XYZ file of N, CA and C in Angstrom:
648
model
N -88.653 31.689 26.610
C -87.734 32.162 27.432
C -86.298 30.846 27.374
N -84.888 31.224 27.088
C -84.976 30.612 26.990
C -83.905 30.028 27.343
N -82.808 28.618 28.231
C -82.090 28.945 29.535
C -81.022 29.547 29.543
N -80.264 30.449 29.161
C -79.411 31.787 29.781
C -80.103 32.277 30.082
N -81.135 32.083 29.380
C -82.158 34.248 29.831
C -82.814 33.406 31.789
N -83.256 32.391 31.521
C -83.347 32.081 33.164
C -82.130 31.952 33.795
N -81.320 31.238 33.999
C -80.431 31.874 33.749
C -79.698 32.839 34.949
N -79.555 33.709 34.456
C -79.055 35.472 33.726
C -80.290 36.195 35.262
N -81.547 35.289 35.103
C -82.815 36.147 35.906
C -82.413 35.150 37.132
N -81.992 33.850 36.995
C -81.463 33.502 38.989
C -80.583 33.918 39.281
N -79.850 34.154 38.230
C -78.300 34.961 39.075
C -78.539 36.361 39.982
N -79.580 36.644 39.766
C -80.342 38.367 39.923
C -81.500 38.132 41.398
N -80.928 36.457 41.058
C -82.187 35.688 43.031
C -81.819 35.222 43.727
N -80.699 35.384 44.042
C -79.640 34.637 45.286
C -80.379 34.612 46.764
N -81.577 35.058 46.658
C -82.134 34.975 48.284
C -83.463 34.180 47.776
N -84.078 33.609 47.076
C -84.941 32.816 46.157
C -84.687 31.463 47.077
N -86.647 31.800 48.192
C -87.038 30.475 48.429
C -87.471 29.097 47.806
N -88.595 29.931 46.429
C -89.224 28.596 45.806
C -89.427 29.583 44.691
N -89.701 27.849 43.696
C -89.003 27.553 42.149
C -89.463 26.927 42.019
N -90.225 27.272 40.674
C -90.623 26.573 40.012
C -90.389 26.749 38.186
N -89.599 25.362 37.541
C -89.542 25.574 37.066
C -90.076 24.956 35.766
N -90.932 25.281 35.217
C -92.024 23.879 33.920
C -91.945 24.813 32.696
N -91.609 24.157 31.391
C -92.000 24.337 30.281
C -90.753 23.213 29.575
N -91.684 23.936 27.686
C -90.236 22.565 27.257
C -88.361 21.982 27.832
N -88.118 20.835 27.170
C -87.348 20.168 28.691
C -85.926 21.246 28.242
N -85.911 21.559 26.714
C -84.748 22.225 26.060
C -84.588 23.335 27.130
N -85.651 24.119 27.418
C -85.258 25.295 27.941
C -84.899 25.094 29.848
N -84.995 24.092 30.300
C -83.841 23.414 31.339
C -82.600 22.706 31.107
N -81.934 24.043 30.787
C -80.426 24.271 30.309
C -79.296 23.902 31.559
N -77.627 23.767 31.320
C -77.276 23.075 32.393
C -76.388 24.980 32.498
N -76.995 26.032 32.022
C -76.815 26.772 32.877
C -77.720 27.500 33.894
N -79.049 26.513 33.813
C -79.515 26.449 34.806
C -79.652 26.440 35.208
N -79.453 24.698 35.712
C -78.785 23.859 36.479
C -78.074 24.788 37.001
N -76.636 25.105 37.065
C -75.728 25.660 37.531
C -76.362 26.526 38.173
N -77.362 27.646 37.567
C -77.652 28.858 38.588
C -78.233 28.322 39.677
N -78.582 27.230 39.770
C -79.273 26.760 41.069
C -78.232 26.527 42.209
N -77.120 26.609 42.072
C -76.332 25.804 42.524
C -75.847 27.589 43.782
N -76.563 28.495 43.226
C -75.961 29.727 43.785
C -77.080 30.510 44.572
N -78.316 29.312 45.008
C -79.285 30.569 45.690
C -79.310 28.857 46.449
N -78.853 29.524 47.996
C -78.238 28.776 48.556
C -79.401 29.343 49.650
N -80.387 30.046 49.232
C -81.689 29.881 50.058
C -82.759 29.224 50.436
N -82.786 28.343 48.696
C -83.973 27.982 47.748
C -84.172 26.406 48.724
N -85.473 26.072 49.178
C -85.895 25.365 50.057
C -87.390 24.734 48.674
N -87.315 24.735 48.166
C -88.934 24.291 47.465
C -88.816 24.182 46.487
N -88.182 23.913 45.805
C -87.542 22.976 43.648
C -89.135 22.469 43.390
N -89.135 22.959 42.231
C -90.558 21.644 41.335
C -89.934 22.177 39.649
N -89.986 20.881 39.340
C -89.282 20.600 36.999
C -90.565 20.580 36.929
N -91.018 21.056 35.997
C -91.806 20.507 35.717
C -91.417 20.617 33.956
N -91.184 18.988 33.319
C -91.062 19.132 31.299
C -92.493 17.974 30.770
N -92.586 17.997 30.467
C -93.903 17.170 30.067
C -93.577 16.623 29.114
N -92.040 16.841 27.933
C -91.972 16.280 26.834
C -91.471 14.946 26.924
N -91.909 13.672 26.804
C -91.220 12.491 27.390
C -90.404 12.532 25.271
N -89.800 12.957 24.411
C -89.447 12.268 23.889
C -87.871 13.217 23.821
N -87.766 14.378 24.584
C -86.365 14.523 25.126
C -85.873 14.705 26.419
N -84.294 14.509 26.114
C -83.860 14.677 27.819
C -83.951 15.847 28.188
N -84.445 16.240 29.646
C -84.205 17.661 29.785
C -82.498 18.113 30.041
N -82.662 18.258 29.237
C -80.881 18.986 28.878
C -79.759 18.992 30.216
N -80.183 20.110 30.808
C -79.607 20.011 32.180
C -79.209 18.917 33.766
N -80.054 17.690 33.040
C -80.306 17.117 34.192
C -78.992 16.323 34.755
N -78.160 15.843 34.193
C -76.868 15.825 34.467
C -76.169 16.451 35.934
N -76.478 18.120 34.968
C -76.154 18.759 36.116
C -77.121 18.975 37.635
N -78.044 18.129 37.767
C -78.848 18.415 38.531
C -78.536 18.135 39.481
N -77.779 16.868 39.757
C -76.884 15.524 40.334
C -76.175 16.489 41.415
N -74.943 17.405 40.492
C -74.268 18.276 40.958
C -74.637 19.353 42.402
N -76.290 19.774 41.531
C -76.956 20.519 42.788
C -77.766 19.556 44.374
N -78.334 19.250 43.643
C -78.199 17.650 45.174
C -77.491 17.355 46.158
N -76.674 17.744 46.139
C -75.023 17.272 46.654
C -75.339 17.649 47.709
N -75.482 19.177 47.656
C -75.089 20.215 48.395
C -76.763 20.424 48.588
N -78.228 20.197 48.589
C -79.030 21.003 48.951
C -79.568 21.160 50.517
N -80.365 22.117 50.566
C -81.091 21.687 51.510
C -82.855 21.572 51.107
N -83.616 21.577 50.579
C -84.601 21.501 49.475
C -85.105 20.760 50.644
N -86.654 21.822 50.648
C -87.546 20.763 51.809
C -88.577 20.248 50.972
N -88.735 20.628 50.178
C -89.852 20.239 49.296
C -88.786 20.251 47.616
N -89.375 18.796 47.020
C -88.932 18.715 45.724
C -89.947 18.173 44.670
N -89.746 19.001 43.625
C -90.631 17.829 43.097
C -90.536 17.729 40.989
N -90.057 16.274 41.050
C -88.919 15.916 39.548
C -90.336 15.643 38.771
N -90.561 15.660 37.329
C -91.182 15.267 36.074
C -90.041 15.655 34.949
N -89.603 15.049 34.063
C -89.244 15.192 32.982
C -88.548 14.210 32.800
N -87.371 14.320 31.596
C -86.977 12.753 31.148
C -85.635 13.187 31.777
N -85.114 12.499 32.366
C -83.581 12.204 32.351
C -84.135 12.990 34.398
N -85.337 12.851 34.817
C -84.704 13.375 35.735
C -84.996 12.619 37.018
N -85.063 11.949 36.744
C -86.004 10.312 38.190
C -85.086 8.787 37.305
N -84.108 9.001 37.885
C -83.393 8.306 37.104
C -82.130 7.479 38.811
N -81.722 6.510 38.375
C -80.585 5.973 39.399
C -79.475 6.217 39.485
N -79.321 7.432 38.749
C -77.879 8.112 39.074
C -78.996 9.112 40.074
N -79.868 9.814 39.473
C -80.244 11.376 39.953
C -81.067 10.964 41.968
N -81.754 9.760 41.597
C -82.176 8.994 42.885
C -80.910 8.945 43.759
N -79.642 8.861 43.278
C -78.734 8.446 44.318
C -77.978 9.596 45.089
N -78.713 10.917 44.433
C -77.950 12.349 44.803
C -78.538 12.952 45.441
N -80.668 12.608 45.199
C -82.007 12.942 45.687
C -81.486 12.160 47.522
N -81.281 10.992 47.698
C -80.826 10.511 48.720
C -80.300 11.439 50.122
N -79.248 11.911 49.781
C -78.406 12.799 50.220
C -79.268 14.062 51.099
N -80.158 14.531 50.258
C -80.701 15.809 50.848
C -81.365 15.541 52.297
N -80.650 16.018 53.653
C -81.185 15.477 54.794
C -82.901 16.407 55.172
N -82.998 17.102 54.466
C -84.003 17.820 54.451
C -85.279 18.184 54.010
N -85.101 17.131 53.445
C -86.287 16.410 52.326
C -87.858 16.694 53.560
N -88.602 17.255 53.054
C -90.446 17.240 53.887
C -91.785 16.843 53.075
N -91.698 17.372 51.853
C -92.371 16.808 50.884
C -91.511 16.258 49.565
N -91.472 15.367 48.899
C -90.963 14.742 48.147
C -91.943 14.356 47.163
N -91.856 14.302 44.897
C -92.909 14.183 44.376
C -92.358 14.039 43.127
N -92.498 11.977 42.476
C -91.204 11.959 41.761
C -92.888 11.215 40.495
N -92.028 11.503 39.147
C -93.660 11.215 38.106
C -92.568 10.166 36.840
N -92.265 9.135 37.260
C -91.513 9.050 35.844
C -91.639 8.741 34.708
N -90.969 8.994 33.340
C -91.422 8.688 32.612
C -90.695 7.768 31.654
N -91.681 6.784 31.244
C -91.400 5.545 30.411
C -89.878 6.300 29.205
N -88.734 4.813 29.109
C -88.111 5.367 29.022
C -86.212 5.442 29.755
N -86.195 5.850 30.951
C -85.692 7.001 31.633
C -84.944 5.123 32.943
N -83.736 5.967 32.741
C -82.779 4.890 33.427
C -82.995 4.672 34.562
N -84.179 4.060 35.355
C -83.883 3.591 36.835
C -84.804 2.568 36.805
N -84.177 1.606 38.063
C -84.245 0.315 38.178
C -84.852 -0.601 39.349
N -85.103 -1.478 39.586
C -85.891 -1.594 40.308
C -84.407 -1.477 41.855
N -83.292 -2.292 41.518
C -82.004 -1.928 42.422
C -82.360 -0.311 42.554
N -81.937 0.290 41.556
C -82.256 1.890 41.471
C -83.234 2.539 42.676
N -84.443 1.706 42.457
C -85.184 2.285 43.900
C -85.662 1.915 44.739
N -84.239 0.759 45.594
C -84.998 -0.318 46.157
C -83.069 0.559 47.074
N -81.937 1.211 46.419
C -81.644 1.781 47.171
C -81.136 3.105 47.991
N -82.067 3.636 46.770
C -83.125 5.342 46.853
C -83.537 4.974 48.708
N -84.780 4.197 48.875
C -85.733 4.095 49.236
C -84.450 3.495 50.895
N -83.687 3.164 51.053
C -83.241 2.719 52.466
C -81.842 2.740 52.975
N -81.059 4.254 51.383
C -80.339 5.336 51.399
C -80.932 6.319 51.749
N -81.729 6.820 51.530
C -82.472 7.963 52.124
C -82.155 8.939 53.822
N -81.996 9.866 53.105
C -81.714 10.691 54.517
C -82.480 11.120 55.403
N -82.871 11.664 54.525
C -84.320 12.978 55.532
C -84.915 11.481 56.700
N -85.790 12.045 57.435
C -86.525 10.862 58.547
C -87.925 12.165 59.202
N -88.115 13.560 57.664
C -88.886 14.414 58.072
C -90.446 14.571 56.972
N -90.309 13.165 56.154
C -90.745 13.508 55.310
C -92.609 13.445 55.326
N -92.750 14.573 55.192
C -94.628 14.421 55.411
C -95.572 14.483 54.173
N -94.927 14.109 53.553
C -95.280 13.910 52.042
C -94.553 13.320 51.470
N -94.947 12.434 50.421
C -94.752 11.208 49.169
C -95.596 10.992 47.604
N -95.154 11.615 47.253
C -96.583 11.840 45.497
C -95.464 10.586 44.810
N -95.272 9.478 43.951
C -94.749 9.034 43.711
C -96.030 8.449 41.774
N -95.629 8.192 40.494
C -96.564 8.783 40.056
C -95.469 8.106 39.002
N -96.482 7.059 38.657
C -96.062 5.239 37.228
C -95.281 4.880 37.729
N -94.411 4.582 39.061
C -93.363 4.280 38.876
C -93.112 2.575 39.554
N -92.910 1.942 38.594
C -93.385 1.239 38.486
C -92.164 -0.191 38.945
N -91.378 0.272 39.527
C -90.015 0.077 39.309
C -90.111 -0.345 41.456
N -90.767 0.058 42.140
C -90.496 0.630 43.366
C -91.774 -0.731 43.836
N -91.109 -1.560 44.913
C -91.605 -2.703 45.588
C -91.960 -3.017 46.745
N -92.185 -3.469 47.403
C -93.510 -3.483 48.531
C -92.023 -3.450 49.528
N -90.908 -3.738 49.038
C -89.834 -3.953 49.946
C -89.586 -3.037 50.047
N -89.550 -2.169 48.845
C -88.299 -0.540 48.915
C -89.613 0.402 49.270
N -90.866 -0.068 49.489
C -91.798 0.980 49.756
C -91.189 1.084 51.854
N -91.382 -0.578 51.614
C -91.599 -0.739 53.814
C -90.406 0.555 54.198
N -89.292 -0.204 53.031
C -88.032 0.983 53.304
C -88.196 1.637 53.646
N -88.552 2.937 52.321
C -89.075 4.188 52.347
C -89.748 4.444 53.933
N -90.818 3.928 53.927
C -92.086 4.755 54.564
C -91.662 4.057 56.292
N -91.083 2.741 57.013
C -90.897 2.833 57.813
C -89.712 3.711 58.462
N -88.720 4.783 58.378
C -88.260 5.725 59.539
C -88.845 7.082 59.136
N -90.159 7.125 58.599
C -91.058 8.980 58.590
C -92.274 8.370 58.943
N -91.146 8.755 60.375
C -92.562 8.446 61.789
C -93.498 10.701 61.425
N -93.462 10.886 60.215
C -94.099 12.572 60.080
C -95.109 11.521 58.894
N -94.529 10.457 58.326
C -95.321 10.965 57.429
C -97.100 10.685 57.493
N -97.730 11.934 56.657
C -98.968 12.290 56.533
C -99.999 11.786 55.376
N -99.185 12.286 54.786
C -99.566 12.038 52.950
C -98.744 10.538 51.644
N -100.082 9.757 51.756
C -99.004 9.026 50.467
C -100.454 9.202 49.573
N -99.507 8.815 48.520
C -100.004 9.737 46.984
C -99.018 8.924 46.287
N -99.790 7.652 45.499
C -99.279 6.128 44.286
C -100.316 6.071 43.436
N -99.616 6.850 42.613
C -100.621 6.654 41.124
C -99.801 6.031 39.848
N -99.858 4.118 39.148
C -99.720 4.031 38.775
C -98.642 3.168 39.142
N -98.107 2.691 41.018
C -96.929 2.386 40.873
C -97.327 0.797 40.787
N -97.267 0.080 39.746
C -97.732 -1.469 39.373
C -96.959 -2.602 40.397
N -95.585 -1.795 40.645
C -95.215 -3.091 41.739
C -95.817 -3.451 42.859
N -95.759 -2.795 43.406
C -97.523 -2.470 45.017
C -98.290 -3.888 44.807
N -97.603 -3.961 46.613
C -99.609 -5.130 46.159
C -100.309 -4.403 47.502
N -101.701 -5.318 47.728
C -102.048 -4.974 49.066
C -101.376 -4.890 50.005
N -101.272 -7.007 49.990
C -99.992 -6.967 51.916
C -99.260 -6.189 52.298
N -98.023 -5.787 50.675
C -97.039 -4.344 50.859
C -97.385 -4.074 51.426
N -98.419 -2.714 50.042
C -98.750 -1.564 50.923
C -99.676 -1.369 52.828
N -100.559 -2.277 53.380
C -100.969 -2.251 54.095
C -99.783 -2.685 55.546
N -98.757 -3.794 54.966
C -97.110 -3.673 55.682
C -96.548 -2.210 55.884
N -96.407 -2.188 54.670
C -95.647 -0.197 54.743
C -96.261 0.802 55.601
N -97.648 0.857 55.093
C -97.796 1.657 55.673
C -98.723 1.338 57.600
N -98.424 0.263 57.982
C -98.766 -0.406 59.220
C -99.594 -0.497 59.154
N -100.783 -0.379 58.684
C -102.603 -1.062 59.288
C -102.339 -1.686 60.051
N -104.129 -1.658 61.359
C -103.883 -2.878 61.544
C -102.473 -3.516 62.817
N -101.345 -2.913 62.505
C -100.551 -3.239 64.246
C -100.450 -2.064 64.486
N -100.275 -1.167 64.281
C -99.745 -0.148 65.029
C -101.051 1.210 64.768
N -100.725 2.093 65.576
C -101.348 3.507 65.678
C -100.623 4.433 64.451
N -101.957 4.554 63.008
C -101.085 5.709 62.262
C -100.502 7.580 62.386
N -99.523 7.919 61.547
C -100.124 9.041 61.735
C -100.663 9.835 60.156
N -100.848 8.957 59.847
C -101.210 8.930 57.962
C -102.902 9.506 57.809
N -102.577 10.283 57.486
C -103.968 11.569 57.316
C -104.870 11.497 56.268
N -104.153 11.261 54.548
C -104.757 10.592 53.397
C -103.391 9.890 52.718
N -104.686 8.578 52.097
C -104.217 7.769 50.902
C -104.485 7.700 49.499
N -103.878 7.889 49.242
C -104.122 8.033 47.110
C -104.133 7.130 46.479
N -104.663 5.694 46.518
C -104.248 4.732 45.584
C -105.070 5.189 43.717
N -104.283 5.047 42.356
C -104.587 5.045 42.164
C -104.439 4.148 40.390
N -104.579 3.980 39.551
C -103.599 2.799 38.676
C -103.097 2.499 38.939
N -103.613 1.239 40.376
C -102.396 0.694 41.343
C -102.243 -0.872 40.024
N -102.070 -1.695 39.756
C -102.302 -2.939 38.719
C -102.857 -3.909 40.305
N -102.108 -3.947 40.815
C -101.808 -5.204 41.724
C -102.386 -4.839 43.106
N -103.167 -3.651 43.302
C -103.823 -3.173 44.499
C -105.350 -3.060 44.752
N -106.213 -4.171 45.531
C -106.860 -4.038 44.543
C -108.599 -3.597 45.930
N -109.215 -4.007 45.545
C -110.410 -3.131 46.830
C -110.053 -4.027 48.592
N -109.524 -5.191 48.222
C -109.281 -5.737 50.110
C -108.554 -4.514 51.072
N -107.455 -3.898 49.589
C -106.923 -3.784 50.880
C -107.611 -2.360 50.831
N -107.868 -1.529 50.146
C -108.540 -0.168 50.293
C -110.222 -0.459 51.320
N -110.892 -1.239 51.671
C -111.573 -1.786 52.748
C -110.344 -1.623 53.706
N -109.600 -2.071 53.875
C -108.198 -2.098 55.304
C -107.768 -1.240 55.433
N -107.732 0.164 54.179
C -107.130 1.762 54.800
C -108.431 2.527 55.401
N -109.663 2.254 54.341
C -110.684 3.598 54.691
C -111.398 2.592 56.345
N -111.217 0.901 56.957
C -111.644 1.061 58.366
C -110.348 1.853 59.110
N -109.035 1.685 58.672
C -108.553 2.796 59.980
C -108.642 3.807 59.374
N -108.652 4.830 58.136
C -108.609 6.182 58.241
C -109.065 7.041 57.568
N -110.824 5.767 57.824
C -111.675 6.747 56.965
C -111.941 7.111 55.645
N -113.582 7.062 55.444
C -114.283 6.817 53.830
C -113.246 8.379 53.332
N -113.033 9.298 54.359
C -112.821 10.912 53.871
C -111.362 10.896 53.324
N -109.868 9.590 53.915
C -108.829 9.858 53.610
C -108.254 9.142 52.896
N -109.000 8.418 52.077
C -108.957 7.477 50.733
C -109.488 7.063 49.530
N -108.956 7.853 48.885
C -109.117 7.894 47.261
C -108.344 6.789 46.621
N -109.535 6.190 45.441
C -108.819 4.899 45.098
C -109.949 4.863 43.387
N -108.973 4.294 42.840
C -109.535 4.383 41.654
C -109.101 2.930 41.033
N -109.447 2.183 40.547
C -109.171 0.939 40.247
C -107.901 0.886 38.385
N -107.272 0.000 38.545
C -106.727 0.099 37.570
C -107.540 -0.361 36.061
N -107.080 0.827 35.241
C -107.771 0.443 33.464
C -109.407 1.352 33.643
N -109.528 2.036 34.751
C -110.974 2.564 34.665
C -110.980 3.672 34.176
């Protein structure tokens, strides 16, 4: 199914509340991105394009959609979808409760862009954060991101190599106050060690912590 066909189908479903777009990057066109503008009831959006060599064709138009979106759930994977520009628009969505971002090498995402996203995020209702291979997130950015999220229950970080033991524990307030967290998953983070995991397990319990050492 090509982009214009997908866009035509979306135009016929203005009451759509949940949408998952999965497939080749060339199918997610400008027409598809524009069609999202007509989905005023859309609350859950997942876009998944695993082609690491091609930009999602409609990636620039998604920014305009995010400006007025009232999404509660957002998941993005695809070249051009996790960038400084895109995150600056995602940060304006005040209704987000679950956020998943999968970074693809080569996209224009910087430490400064990630820091700006963390400090400017409008929502304070995040219950789940899932980040994958976002090396640009630092200890400070994670702290800024989480510090205003009193409802956060699930944190999943995979391949986020800019995070350290100290930064992770500080951001999650481990050992400082009662936490609302129910689960933490730490996979392939180069600077997260057994020391931090032991403290997480002591606080949350063994069933709440998933851990795999970097390179295993």
